Amino acid sequence: MKRLFSIAVLLALAISGAAQEVHFDFTVTNSTGYAIYYRIVNEENHQVEATYPCQNGDNYWWGYDKPEGKLILADTITYQGTDYTLVAIGDHAFCGCSGLRGSLALPQTITAIGEGAFKGCVYLNGDLNIPSLVNRIENEAFCDCSGLSGTLTLSDSLTFIGAKAFYRCSGLSGVLSIPNGVLEIGDNAFEQCNGFNDMVILPKTLELIGKQAFKGNANIRFFSIKCQSPPIAAANAFDDIPTEIPIYVP
């Protein structure tokens, strides 16, 4: 009986140890007093991405305190005498951090925003300005960030907007201008973003619009489509948008 009990304990410890495997290379406490976790993505050029500490299922902060209040991210992080440049917000970096408050100021050094990076950060608010070097916003990056309450300014370097990237960001308002250079808007990318209440501008480079990409944007007043050749669009890409609004084309 004791032998069976010992084996069970060892198995439990092994499983627990596997679940607690960390996902970062180092951590630095920021000016607000909580830890930000970083993973080195290019040792030679001293480049890092912000990341989550530990995963257990869909909990990317398992066993660690989530940051709260204002999120302050520096473009340069010093660790053990070496300066690292922050070049990305990694996959799931702040997923589920519902204690974050206030506007989101992203460093101008980042080039990508990873999958689910800010998913579920429901109390972030104000305008959302995507830094000028960002070329990809991955799936669910800002999914369910319903507290964002201002305008959305996208990067001129952007080429890809992933599935559900801004799904249910219902507080964003004004004009939705997709910059020239974007090739693909993923499935449900702007679904239920019904706060946009002016114009949607689609760029001349656009090639693909995914399923239900703009579904439920019932307050849009008109579309301006810059494409000389119509992009491929799913049949339901514009579900639940008023049919009487004008569409401007070349």
C-alpha atoms as an extended CHARMM CRD file, in Angstrom:
* protein
*
       250  EXT
         1         1  MET       CA              0.0000000000        0.0000000000        0.0000000000  PROA      1               0.0000000000
         2         2  LYS       CA              2.8680000000        2.3490000000        0.9130000000  PROA      2               0.0000000000
         3         3  ARG       CA              4.5620000000        1.5940000000       -2.4300000000  PROA      3               0.0000000000
         4         4  LEU       CA              1.4000000000        2.4570000000       -4.3800000000  PROA      4               0.0000000000
         5         5  PHE       CA              1.0260000000        5.6720000000       -2.3810000000  PROA      5               0.0000000000
         6         6  SER       CA              4.6520000000        6.6720000000       -3.1120000000  PROA      6               0.0000000000
         7         7  ILE       CA              4.1940000000        6.1100000000       -6.8500000000  PROA      7               0.0000000000
         8         8  ALA       CA              1.0220000000        8.2170000000       -6.8200000000  PROA      8               0.0000000000
         9         9  VAL       CA              2.8340000000       11.0400000000       -5.0210000000  PROA      9               0.0000000000
        10        10  LEU       CA              5.7450000000       10.9580000000       -7.4920000000  PROA      10              0.0000000000
        11        11  LEU       CA              3.3600000000       11.0480000000      -10.4470000000  PROA      11              0.0000000000
        12        12  ALA       CA              1.4970000000       13.9990000000       -8.9580000000  PROA      12              0.0000000000
        13        13  LEU       CA              4.7520000000       15.8710000000       -8.4030000000  PROA      13              0.0000000000
        14        14  ALA       CA              5.8930000000       15.1240000000      -11.9450000000  PROA      14              0.0000000000
        15        15  ILE       CA              2.6300000000       16.4010000000      -13.4150000000  PROA      15              0.0000000000
        16        16  SER       CA              2.7460000000       19.4660000000      -11.1890000000  PROA      16              0.0000000000
        17        17  GLY       CA              6.3470000000       20.1650000000      -12.1650000000  PROA      17              0.0000000000
        18        18  ALA       CA              5.5110000000       19.9250000000      -15.8680000000  PROA      18              0.0000000000
        19        19  ALA       CA              2.5990000000       22.3110000000      -15.4580000000  PROA      19              0.0000000000
        20        20  GLN       CA              4.8330000000       24.8250000000      -13.6540000000  PROA      20              0.0000000000
        21        21  GLU       CA              7.4710000000       25.0360000000      -16.3800000000  PROA      21              0.0000000000
        22        22  VAL       CA              8.1670000000       28.7290000000      -16.8250000000  PROA      22              0.0000000000
        23        23  HSD       CA              7.8580000000       30.5130000000      -20.1640000000  PROA      23              0.0000000000
        24        24  PHE       CA             10.2450000000       33.4220000000      -19.6430000000  PROA      24              0.0000000000
        25        25  ASP       CA             13.9790000000       34.0870000000      -19.5260000000  PROA      25              0.0000000000
        26        26  PHE       CA             13.9570000000       36.9210000000      -17.0400000000  PROA      26              0.0000000000
        27        27  THR       CA             11.6900000000       39.3230000000      -15.2450000000  PROA      27              0.0000000000
        28        28  VAL       CA             12.0040000000       43.0110000000      -14.3930000000  PROA      28              0.0000000000
        29        29  THR       CA              9.8380000000       44.9650000000      -11.9940000000  PROA      29              0.0000000000
        30        30  ASN       CA              8.4460000000       48.0370000000      -13.7010000000  PROA      30              0.0000000000
        31        31  SER       CA              7.7760000000       51.4750000000      -12.2430000000  PROA      31              0.0000000000
        32        32  THR       CA              4.3360000000       50.4770000000      -10.9530000000  PROA      32              0.0000000000
        33        33  GLY       CA              5.8000000000       47.7150000000       -8.8000000000  PROA      33              0.0000000000
        34        34  TYR       CA              4.7610000000       44.5170000000      -10.5710000000  PROA      34              0.0000000000
        35        35  ALA       CA              6.8030000000       42.0970000000      -12.6290000000  PROA      35              0.0000000000
        36        36  ILE       CA              6.8950000000       42.0410000000      -16.4220000000  PROA      36              0.0000000000
        37        37  TYR       CA              8.1400000000       38.8000000000      -17.9450000000  PROA      37              0.0000000000
        38        38  TYR       CA             10.4160000000       38.6750000000      -20.9930000000  PROA      38              0.0000000000
        39        39  ARG       CA             11.6140000000       36.0240000000      -23.4010000000  PROA      39              0.0000000000
        40        40  ILE       CA             14.7800000000       36.5230000000      -25.4540000000  PROA      40              0.0000000000
        41        41  VAL       CA             13.9960000000       36.1680000000      -29.1690000000  PROA      41              0.0000000000
        42        42  ASN       CA             17.3850000000       37.2890000000      -30.5430000000  PROA      42              0.0000000000
        43        43  GLU       CA             20.3760000000       36.9520000000      -28.2430000000  PROA      43              0.0000000000
        44        44  GLU       CA             22.8650000000       38.4980000000      -30.6660000000  PROA      44              0.0000000000
        45        45  ASN       CA             20.8050000000       41.6610000000      -31.2040000000  PROA      45              0.0000000000
        46        46  HSD       CA             19.5320000000       41.7500000000      -27.6090000000  PROA      46              0.0000000000
        47        47  GLN       CA             15.8570000000       41.6040000000      -28.5420000000  PROA      47              0.0000000000
        48        48  VAL       CA             13.0360000000       40.3800000000      -26.3240000000  PROA      48              0.0000000000
        49        49  GLU       CA              9.2850000000       39.9770000000      -26.3340000000  PROA      49              0.0000000000
        50        50  ALA       CA              6.9060000000       40.4700000000      -23.4260000000  PROA      50              0.0000000000
        51        51  THR       CA              5.4340000000       37.1260000000      -22.4370000000  PROA      51              0.0000000000
        52        52  TYR       CA              3.4260000000       35.2720000000      -19.8100000000  PROA      52              0.0000000000
        53        53  PRO       CA              5.1190000000       33.4650000000      -16.9040000000  PROA      53              0.0000000000
        54        54  CYS       CA              3.4900000000       30.0290000000      -16.7130000000  PROA      54              0.0000000000
        55        55  GLN       CA              0.6380000000       28.1620000000      -18.3960000000  PROA      55              0.0000000000
        56        56  ASN       CA             -1.9080000000       25.7270000000      -17.0430000000  PROA      56              0.0000000000
        57        57  GLY       CA             -4.6090000000       25.1790000000      -19.6610000000  PROA      57              0.0000000000
        58        58  ASP       CA             -5.9930000000       28.5810000000      -20.5950000000  PROA      58              0.0000000000
        59        59  ASN       CA             -4.4700000000       30.2000000000      -17.5090000000  PROA      59              0.0000000000
        60        60  TYR       CA             -1.2500000000       31.8390000000      -18.6690000000  PROA      60              0.0000000000
        61        61  TRP       CA             -0.5010000000       33.3180000000      -15.2340000000  PROA      61              0.0000000000
        62        62  TRP       CA             -0.9020000000       30.1290000000      -13.2430000000  PROA      62              0.0000000000
        63        63  GLY       CA              0.7840000000       30.5430000000       -9.8640000000  PROA      63              0.0000000000
        64        64  TYR       CA              1.8420000000       34.1440000000      -10.5650000000  PROA      64              0.0000000000
        65        65  ASP       CA              0.3330000000       37.5200000000       -9.7190000000  PROA      65              0.0000000000
        66        66  LYS       CA             -1.2090000000       39.2540000000      -12.6970000000  PROA      66              0.0000000000
        67        67  PRO       CA             -0.2970000000       42.9030000000      -13.2810000000  PROA      67              0.0000000000
        68        68  GLU       CA             -2.8900000000       45.4570000000      -12.2660000000  PROA      68              0.0000000000
        69        69  GLY       CA             -3.5120000000       49.1330000000      -12.8530000000  PROA      69              0.0000000000
        70        70  LYS       CA             -1.6740000000       51.0420000000      -15.5660000000  PROA      70              0.0000000000
        71        71  LEU       CA              0.4050000000       48.8440000000      -17.8940000000  PROA      71              0.0000000000
        72        72  ILE       CA              3.7940000000       50.4540000000      -18.4570000000  PROA      72              0.0000000000
        73        73  LEU       CA              6.0680000000       48.7930000000      -20.9980000000  PROA      73              0.0000000000
        74        74  ALA       CA              9.5200000000       50.2150000000      -21.6830000000  PROA      74              0.0000000000
        75        75  ASP       CA             11.0860000000       49.9980000000      -25.1370000000  PROA      75              0.0000000000
        76        76  THR       CA             14.4730000000       49.2060000000      -23.5460000000  PROA      76              0.0000000000
        77        77  ILE       CA             14.8830000000       46.7930000000      -20.6330000000  PROA      77              0.0000000000
        78        78  THR       CA             18.1080000000       46.4460000000      -18.6820000000  PROA      78              0.0000000000
        79        79  TYR       CA             18.8570000000       43.0530000000      -17.1510000000  PROA      79              0.0000000000
        80        80  GLN       CA             22.1850000000       42.0640000000      -15.5660000000  PROA      80              0.0000000000
        81        81  GLY       CA             23.9710000000       44.9470000000      -17.2890000000  PROA      81              0.0000000000
        82        82  THR       CA             22.5920000000       44.2590000000      -20.7850000000  PROA      82              0.0000000000
        83        83  ASP       CA             20.0940000000       46.4790000000      -22.5680000000  PROA      83              0.0000000000
        84        84  TYR       CA             17.3760000000       44.5970000000      -24.4570000000  PROA      84              0.0000000000
        85        85  THR       CA             14.9700000000       46.0660000000      -27.0050000000  PROA      85              0.0000000000
        86        86  LEU       CA             11.3170000000       45.0950000000      -26.7680000000  PROA      86              0.0000000000
        87        87  VAL       CA             10.3160000000       44.0320000000      -30.2960000000  PROA      87              0.0000000000
        88        88  ALA       CA              7.0100000000       42.2200000000      -29.7330000000  PROA      88              0.0000000000
        89        89  ILE       CA              4.1340000000       41.5650000000      -27.4030000000  PROA      89              0.0000000000
        90        90  GLY       CA              4.2060000000       37.7750000000      -27.4500000000  PROA      90              0.0000000000
        91        91  ASP       CA              1.3600000000       35.2800000000      -27.7010000000  PROA      91              0.0000000000
        92        92  HSD       CA             -0.9580000000       35.4490000000      -24.6490000000  PROA      92              0.0000000000
        93        93  ALA       CA              1.4210000000       37.8850000000      -22.9150000000  PROA      93              0.0000000000
        94        94  PHE       CA             -1.3300000000       39.6340000000      -20.9320000000  PROA      94              0.0000000000
        95        95  CYS       CA             -4.2240000000       37.2950000000      -21.6850000000  PROA      95              0.0000000000
        96        96  GLY       CA             -6.8590000000       37.4360000000      -18.9600000000  PROA      96              0.0000000000
        97        97  CYS       CA             -5.2170000000       40.3180000000      -17.0860000000  PROA      97              0.0000000000
        98        98  SER       CA             -8.5450000000       41.9180000000      -16.2600000000  PROA      98              0.0000000000
        99        99  GLY       CA             -6.9720000000       44.0020000000      -13.5110000000  PROA      99              0.0000000000
       100       100  LEU       CA             -5.2510000000       46.2540000000      -16.0370000000  PROA      100             0.0000000000
       101       101  ARG       CA             -6.7610000000       49.7340000000      -16.1150000000  PROA      101             0.0000000000
       102       102  GLY       CA             -6.4420000000       52.9060000000      -18.1480000000  PROA      102             0.0000000000
       103       103  SER       CA             -5.1550000000       53.5730000000      -21.6430000000  PROA      103             0.0000000000
       104       104  LEU       CA             -2.6920000000       51.2600000000      -23.3510000000  PROA      104             0.0000000000
       105       105  ALA       CA              0.5700000000       52.8800000000      -24.4910000000  PROA      105             0.0000000000
       106       106  LEU       CA              2.5810000000       50.4220000000      -26.5760000000  PROA      106             0.0000000000
       107       107  PRO       CA              6.3150000000       50.9810000000      -27.1900000000  PROA      107             0.0000000000
       108       108  GLN       CA              7.2360000000       52.2400000000      -30.6570000000  PROA      108             0.0000000000
       109       109  THR       CA              9.8830000000       49.4960000000      -30.9700000000  PROA      109             0.0000000000
       110       110  ILE       CA              7.4520000000       46.5950000000      -31.3230000000  PROA      110             0.0000000000
       111       111  THR       CA              6.7980000000       44.9770000000      -34.7220000000  PROA      111             0.0000000000
       112       112  ALA       CA              4.1660000000       42.3680000000      -33.8150000000  PROA      112             0.0000000000
       113       113  ILE       CA              1.3040000000       41.7920000000      -31.3930000000  PROA      113             0.0000000000
       114       114  GLY       CA              0.8590000000       38.1020000000      -30.7120000000  PROA      114             0.0000000000
       115       115  GLU       CA             -2.1150000000       35.7810000000      -30.5270000000  PROA      115             0.0000000000
       116       116  GLY       CA             -4.3860000000       36.5750000000      -27.5920000000  PROA      116             0.0000000000
       117       117  ALA       CA             -1.8670000000       39.1510000000      -26.3320000000  PROA      117             0.0000000000
       118       118  PHE       CA             -4.4910000000       41.2960000000      -24.5730000000  PROA      118             0.0000000000
       119       119  LYS       CA             -7.4860000000       38.9880000000      -24.7880000000  PROA      119             0.0000000000
       120       120  GLY       CA             -9.9970000000       39.6410000000      -22.0340000000  PROA      120             0.0000000000
       121       121  CYS       CA             -8.3800000000       42.8570000000      -20.7670000000  PROA      121             0.0000000000
       122       122  VAL       CA            -11.8490000000       44.3160000000      -20.3980000000  PROA      122             0.0000000000
       123       123  TYR       CA            -10.9400000000       47.4140000000      -18.3740000000  PROA      123             0.0000000000
       124       124  LEU       CA             -8.3670000000       48.9150000000      -20.7040000000  PROA      124             0.0000000000
       125       125  ASN       CA             -9.8890000000       52.1180000000      -22.0170000000  PROA      125             0.0000000000
       126       126  GLY       CA             -9.3490000000       55.1540000000      -24.2160000000  PROA      126             0.0000000000
       127       127  ASP       CA             -7.8490000000       55.3210000000      -27.7010000000  PROA      127             0.0000000000
       128       128  LEU       CA             -5.8130000000       52.4330000000      -29.1000000000  PROA      128             0.0000000000
       129       129  ASN       CA             -2.8060000000       53.4530000000      -31.1870000000  PROA      129             0.0000000000
       130       130  ILE       CA             -0.8840000000       50.6270000000      -32.8380000000  PROA      130             0.0000000000
       131       131  PRO       CA              2.8380000000       51.5690000000      -33.1380000000  PROA      131             0.0000000000
       132       132  SER       CA              4.1070000000       52.3800000000      -36.6100000000  PROA      132             0.0000000000
       133       133  LEU       CA              6.4250000000       49.3400000000      -36.9670000000  PROA      133             0.0000000000
       134       134  VAL       CA              3.7730000000       46.7120000000      -36.2100000000  PROA      134             0.0000000000
       135       135  ASN       CA              3.1810000000       44.5790000000      -39.3150000000  PROA      135             0.0000000000
       136       136  ARG       CA              1.0350000000       41.7940000000      -37.8260000000  PROA      136             0.0000000000
       137       137  ILE       CA             -1.8130000000       41.7060000000      -35.3350000000  PROA      137             0.0000000000
       138       138  GLU       CA             -2.4150000000       38.0280000000      -34.6600000000  PROA      138             0.0000000000
       139       139  ASN       CA             -5.6160000000       36.1180000000      -33.8740000000  PROA      139             0.0000000000
       140       140  GLU       CA             -7.5960000000       37.3480000000      -30.8470000000  PROA      140             0.0000000000
       141       141  ALA       CA             -4.9420000000       39.9470000000      -29.9900000000  PROA      141             0.0000000000
       142       142  PHE       CA             -7.5120000000       42.3690000000      -28.5300000000  PROA      142             0.0000000000
       143       143  CYS       CA            -10.4930000000       40.0180000000      -28.3650000000  PROA      143             0.0000000000
       144       144  ASP       CA            -13.0780000000       41.0720000000      -25.7530000000  PROA      144             0.0000000000
       145       145  CYS       CA            -11.3050000000       44.3340000000      -24.8950000000  PROA      145             0.0000000000
       146       146  SER       CA            -14.7390000000       45.9020000000      -24.6090000000  PROA      146             0.0000000000
       147       147  GLY       CA            -13.5430000000       48.7800000000      -22.4310000000  PROA      147             0.0000000000
       148       148  LEU       CA            -11.4930000000       50.4210000000      -25.1840000000  PROA      148             0.0000000000
       149       149  SER       CA            -13.5360000000       53.5430000000      -25.6410000000  PROA      149             0.0000000000
       150       150  GLY       CA            -11.8650000000       55.7700000000      -28.2250000000  PROA      150             0.0000000000
       151       151  THR       CA            -10.5490000000       55.6270000000      -31.7510000000  PROA      151             0.0000000000
       152       152  LEU       CA             -8.4440000000       52.8630000000      -33.2940000000  PROA      152             0.0000000000
       153       153  THR       CA             -5.3420000000       53.9450000000      -35.2120000000  PROA      153             0.0000000000
       154       154  LEU       CA             -3.6520000000       51.1180000000      -37.1020000000  PROA      154             0.0000000000
       155       155  SER       CA             -0.0100000000       50.9840000000      -38.1580000000  PROA      155             0.0000000000
       156       156  ASP       CA              0.9720000000       51.9960000000      -41.6920000000  PROA      156             0.0000000000
       157       157  SER       CA              3.2850000000       48.9420000000      -41.6870000000  PROA      157             0.0000000000
       158       158  LEU       CA              0.4190000000       46.5400000000      -41.1150000000  PROA      158             0.0000000000
       159       159  THR       CA             -0.0910000000       43.6460000000      -43.5500000000  PROA      159             0.0000000000
       160       160  PHE       CA             -2.2220000000       41.1860000000      -41.5630000000  PROA      160             0.0000000000
       161       161  ILE       CA             -5.1590000000       41.4230000000      -39.1400000000  PROA      161             0.0000000000
       162       162  GLY       CA             -5.9070000000       38.0330000000      -37.6170000000  PROA      162             0.0000000000
       163       163  ALA       CA             -9.1480000000       36.2340000000      -36.8390000000  PROA      163             0.0000000000
       164       164  LYS       CA            -11.0690000000       37.8340000000      -33.9410000000  PROA      164             0.0000000000
       165       165  ALA       CA             -8.2750000000       40.3870000000      -33.5750000000  PROA      165             0.0000000000
       166       166  PHE       CA            -10.7660000000       43.0270000000      -32.3510000000  PROA      166             0.0000000000
       167       167  TYR       CA            -13.7600000000       40.7800000000      -31.7270000000  PROA      167             0.0000000000
       168       168  ARG       CA            -16.3330000000       42.4570000000      -29.4360000000  PROA      168             0.0000000000
       169       169  CYS       CA            -14.3000000000       45.6330000000      -28.9930000000  PROA      169             0.0000000000
       170       170  SER       CA            -17.6390000000       47.3730000000      -28.9100000000  PROA      170             0.0000000000
       171       171  GLY       CA            -16.4130000000       50.6060000000      -27.3410000000  PROA      171             0.0000000000
       172       172  LEU       CA            -14.1440000000       51.6680000000      -30.2090000000  PROA      172             0.0000000000
       173       173  SER       CA            -15.7290000000       54.4780000000      -32.1910000000  PROA      173             0.0000000000
       174       174  GLY       CA            -15.3930000000       56.8440000000      -35.1260000000  PROA      174             0.0000000000
       175       175  VAL       CA            -13.7310000000       55.9480000000      -38.4310000000  PROA      175             0.0000000000
       176       176  LEU       CA            -12.2320000000       52.4930000000      -39.0060000000  PROA      176             0.0000000000
       177       177  SER       CA             -9.4230000000       53.0220000000      -41.4950000000  PROA      177             0.0000000000
       178       178  ILE       CA             -7.5550000000       49.8990000000      -42.6170000000  PROA      178             0.0000000000
       179       179  PRO       CA             -4.1430000000       51.1260000000      -43.8350000000  PROA      179             0.0000000000
       180       180  ASN       CA             -2.7700000000       50.5520000000      -47.2850000000  PROA      180             0.0000000000
       181       181  GLY       CA             -0.5690000000       47.4570000000      -47.1520000000  PROA      181             0.0000000000
       182       182  VAL       CA             -3.0370000000       45.1690000000      -45.3710000000  PROA      182             0.0000000000
       183       183  LEU       CA             -3.5660000000       42.0330000000      -47.4520000000  PROA      183             0.0000000000
       184       184  GLU       CA             -5.8800000000       40.0200000000      -45.2160000000  PROA      184             0.0000000000
       185       185  ILE       CA             -8.5770000000       40.6570000000      -42.6270000000  PROA      185             0.0000000000
       186       186  GLY       CA             -9.2930000000       37.4260000000      -40.7620000000  PROA      186             0.0000000000
       187       187  ASP       CA            -12.5650000000       35.7740000000      -39.7530000000  PROA      187             0.0000000000
       188       188  ASN       CA            -14.5950000000       37.7860000000      -37.1950000000  PROA      188             0.0000000000
       189       189  ALA       CA            -11.7960000000       40.3540000000      -37.0160000000  PROA      189             0.0000000000
       190       190  PHE       CA            -14.1420000000       43.2740000000      -36.2840000000  PROA      190             0.0000000000
       191       191  GLU       CA            -17.3180000000       41.3830000000      -35.4300000000  PROA      191             0.0000000000
       192       192  GLN       CA            -19.5780000000       43.1940000000      -32.9370000000  PROA      192             0.0000000000
       193       193  CYS       CA            -17.4800000000       46.3350000000      -33.0360000000  PROA      193             0.0000000000
       194       194  ASN       CA            -20.7130000000       48.2540000000      -33.2070000000  PROA      194             0.0000000000
       195       195  GLY       CA            -19.1990000000       51.3940000000      -31.7080000000  PROA      195             0.0000000000
       196       196  PHE       CA            -17.6910000000       52.3520000000      -35.0620000000  PROA      196             0.0000000000
       197       197  ASN       CA            -20.1960000000       54.9530000000      -36.1550000000  PROA      197             0.0000000000
       198       198  ASP       CA            -18.7540000000       56.6820000000      -39.1810000000  PROA      198             0.0000000000
       199       199  MET       CA            -16.8530000000       55.2090000000      -42.1210000000  PROA      199             0.0000000000
       200       200  VAL       CA            -14.9380000000       52.0280000000      -42.8990000000  PROA      200             0.0000000000
       201       201  ILE       CA            -12.0420000000       52.4790000000      -45.3350000000  PROA      201             0.0000000000
       202       202  LEU       CA            -10.6840000000       49.3610000000      -47.0290000000  PROA      202             0.0000000000
       203       203  PRO       CA             -7.2690000000       49.7410000000      -48.7170000000  PROA      203             0.0000000000
       204       204  LYS       CA             -6.3210000000       49.1110000000      -52.3260000000  PROA      204             0.0000000000
       205       205  THR       CA             -3.9720000000       46.2650000000      -51.2660000000  PROA      205             0.0000000000
       206       206  LEU       CA             -6.6930000000       44.1700000000      -49.6190000000  PROA      206             0.0000000000
       207       207  GLU       CA             -7.0180000000       40.6530000000      -51.0550000000  PROA      207             0.0000000000
       208       208  LEU       CA             -9.0850000000       38.6700000000      -48.5470000000  PROA      208             0.0000000000
       209       209  ILE       CA            -11.9160000000       39.4050000000      -46.0910000000  PROA      209             0.0000000000
       210       210  GLY       CA            -12.7820000000       36.5080000000      -43.7950000000  PROA      210             0.0000000000
       211       211  LYS       CA            -16.0580000000       35.1240000000      -42.4990000000  PROA      211             0.0000000000
       212       212  GLN       CA            -18.1840000000       37.5740000000      -40.4940000000  PROA      212             0.0000000000
       213       213  ALA       CA            -15.2350000000       39.9800000000      -40.4410000000  PROA      213             0.0000000000
       214       214  PHE       CA            -17.5010000000       43.0210000000      -39.9870000000  PROA      214             0.0000000000
       215       215  LYS       CA            -20.6310000000       41.3130000000      -38.6880000000  PROA      215             0.0000000000
       216       216  GLY       CA            -22.8310000000       43.4150000000      -36.4400000000  PROA      216             0.0000000000
       217       217  ASN       CA            -21.2930000000       46.8140000000      -37.2070000000  PROA      217             0.0000000000
       218       218  ALA       CA            -24.8000000000       48.2490000000      -37.3790000000  PROA      218             0.0000000000
       219       219  ASN       CA            -23.8120000000       51.8870000000      -36.8600000000  PROA      219             0.0000000000
       220       220  ILE       CA            -21.4710000000       52.2230000000      -39.8390000000  PROA      220             0.0000000000
       221       221  ARG       CA            -22.6520000000       55.0420000000      -42.1210000000  PROA      221             0.0000000000
       222       222  PHE       CA            -20.7560000000       54.1240000000      -45.2960000000  PROA      222             0.0000000000
       223       223  PHE       CA            -17.8820000000       52.1190000000      -46.7860000000  PROA      223             0.0000000000
       224       224  SER       CA            -15.0380000000       53.4110000000      -48.9110000000  PROA      224             0.0000000000
       225       225  ILE       CA            -13.3010000000       50.6390000000      -50.8440000000  PROA      225             0.0000000000
       226       226  LYS       CA            -10.0130000000       51.6200000000      -52.5260000000  PROA      226             0.0000000000
       227       227  CYS       CA             -9.3670000000       48.2830000000      -54.2890000000  PROA      227             0.0000000000
       228       228  GLN       CA             -9.2340000000       48.4260000000      -58.0650000000  PROA      228             0.0000000000
       229       229  SER       CA             -9.9770000000       44.6900000000      -58.1010000000  PROA      229             0.0000000000
       230       230  PRO       CA            -12.5540000000       43.4680000000      -55.5640000000  PROA      230             0.0000000000
       231       231  PRO       CA            -11.0380000000       41.4410000000      -52.7150000000  PROA      231             0.0000000000
       232       232  ILE       CA            -12.2170000000       37.8980000000      -52.1280000000  PROA      232             0.0000000000
       233       233  ALA       CA            -14.8050000000       38.1380000000      -49.3460000000  PROA      233             0.0000000000
       234       234  ALA       CA            -16.7360000000       35.4680000000      -47.4870000000  PROA      234             0.0000000000
       235       235  ALA       CA            -20.4560000000       35.5640000000      -48.2570000000  PROA      235             0.0000000000
       236       236  ASN       CA            -21.2660000000       36.5320000000      -44.6630000000  PROA      236             0.0000000000
       237       237  ALA       CA            -18.3890000000       38.9870000000      -44.1500000000  PROA      237             0.0000000000
       238       238  PHE       CA            -20.8230000000       41.9080000000      -43.7550000000  PROA      238             0.0000000000
       239       239  ASP       CA            -23.7170000000       40.2310000000      -41.9340000000  PROA      239             0.0000000000
       240       240  ASP       CA            -26.0440000000       42.4710000000      -39.9140000000  PROA      240             0.0000000000
       241       241  ILE       CA            -24.8470000000       45.7110000000      -41.4790000000  PROA      241             0.0000000000
       242       242  PRO       CA            -27.6040000000       47.9940000000      -42.8490000000  PROA      242             0.0000000000
       243       243  THR       CA            -28.0940000000       47.2960000000      -46.5510000000  PROA      243             0.0000000000
       244       244  GLU       CA            -29.0210000000       50.8660000000      -47.4560000000  PROA      244             0.0000000000
       245       245  ILE       CA            -25.6670000000       52.4790000000      -46.6060000000  PROA      245             0.0000000000
       246       246  PRO       CA            -23.5990000000       53.8320000000      -49.5210000000  PROA      246             0.0000000000
       247       247  ILE       CA            -20.4500000000       52.0990000000      -50.7530000000  PROA      247             0.0000000000
       248       248  TYR       CA            -17.8050000000       54.1320000000      -52.5690000000  PROA      248             0.0000000000
       249       249  VAL       CA            -15.5320000000       52.3240000000      -55.0270000000  PROA      249             0.0000000000
       250       250  PRO       CA            -12.8830000000       53.4630000000      -57.5580000000  PROA      250             0.0000000000
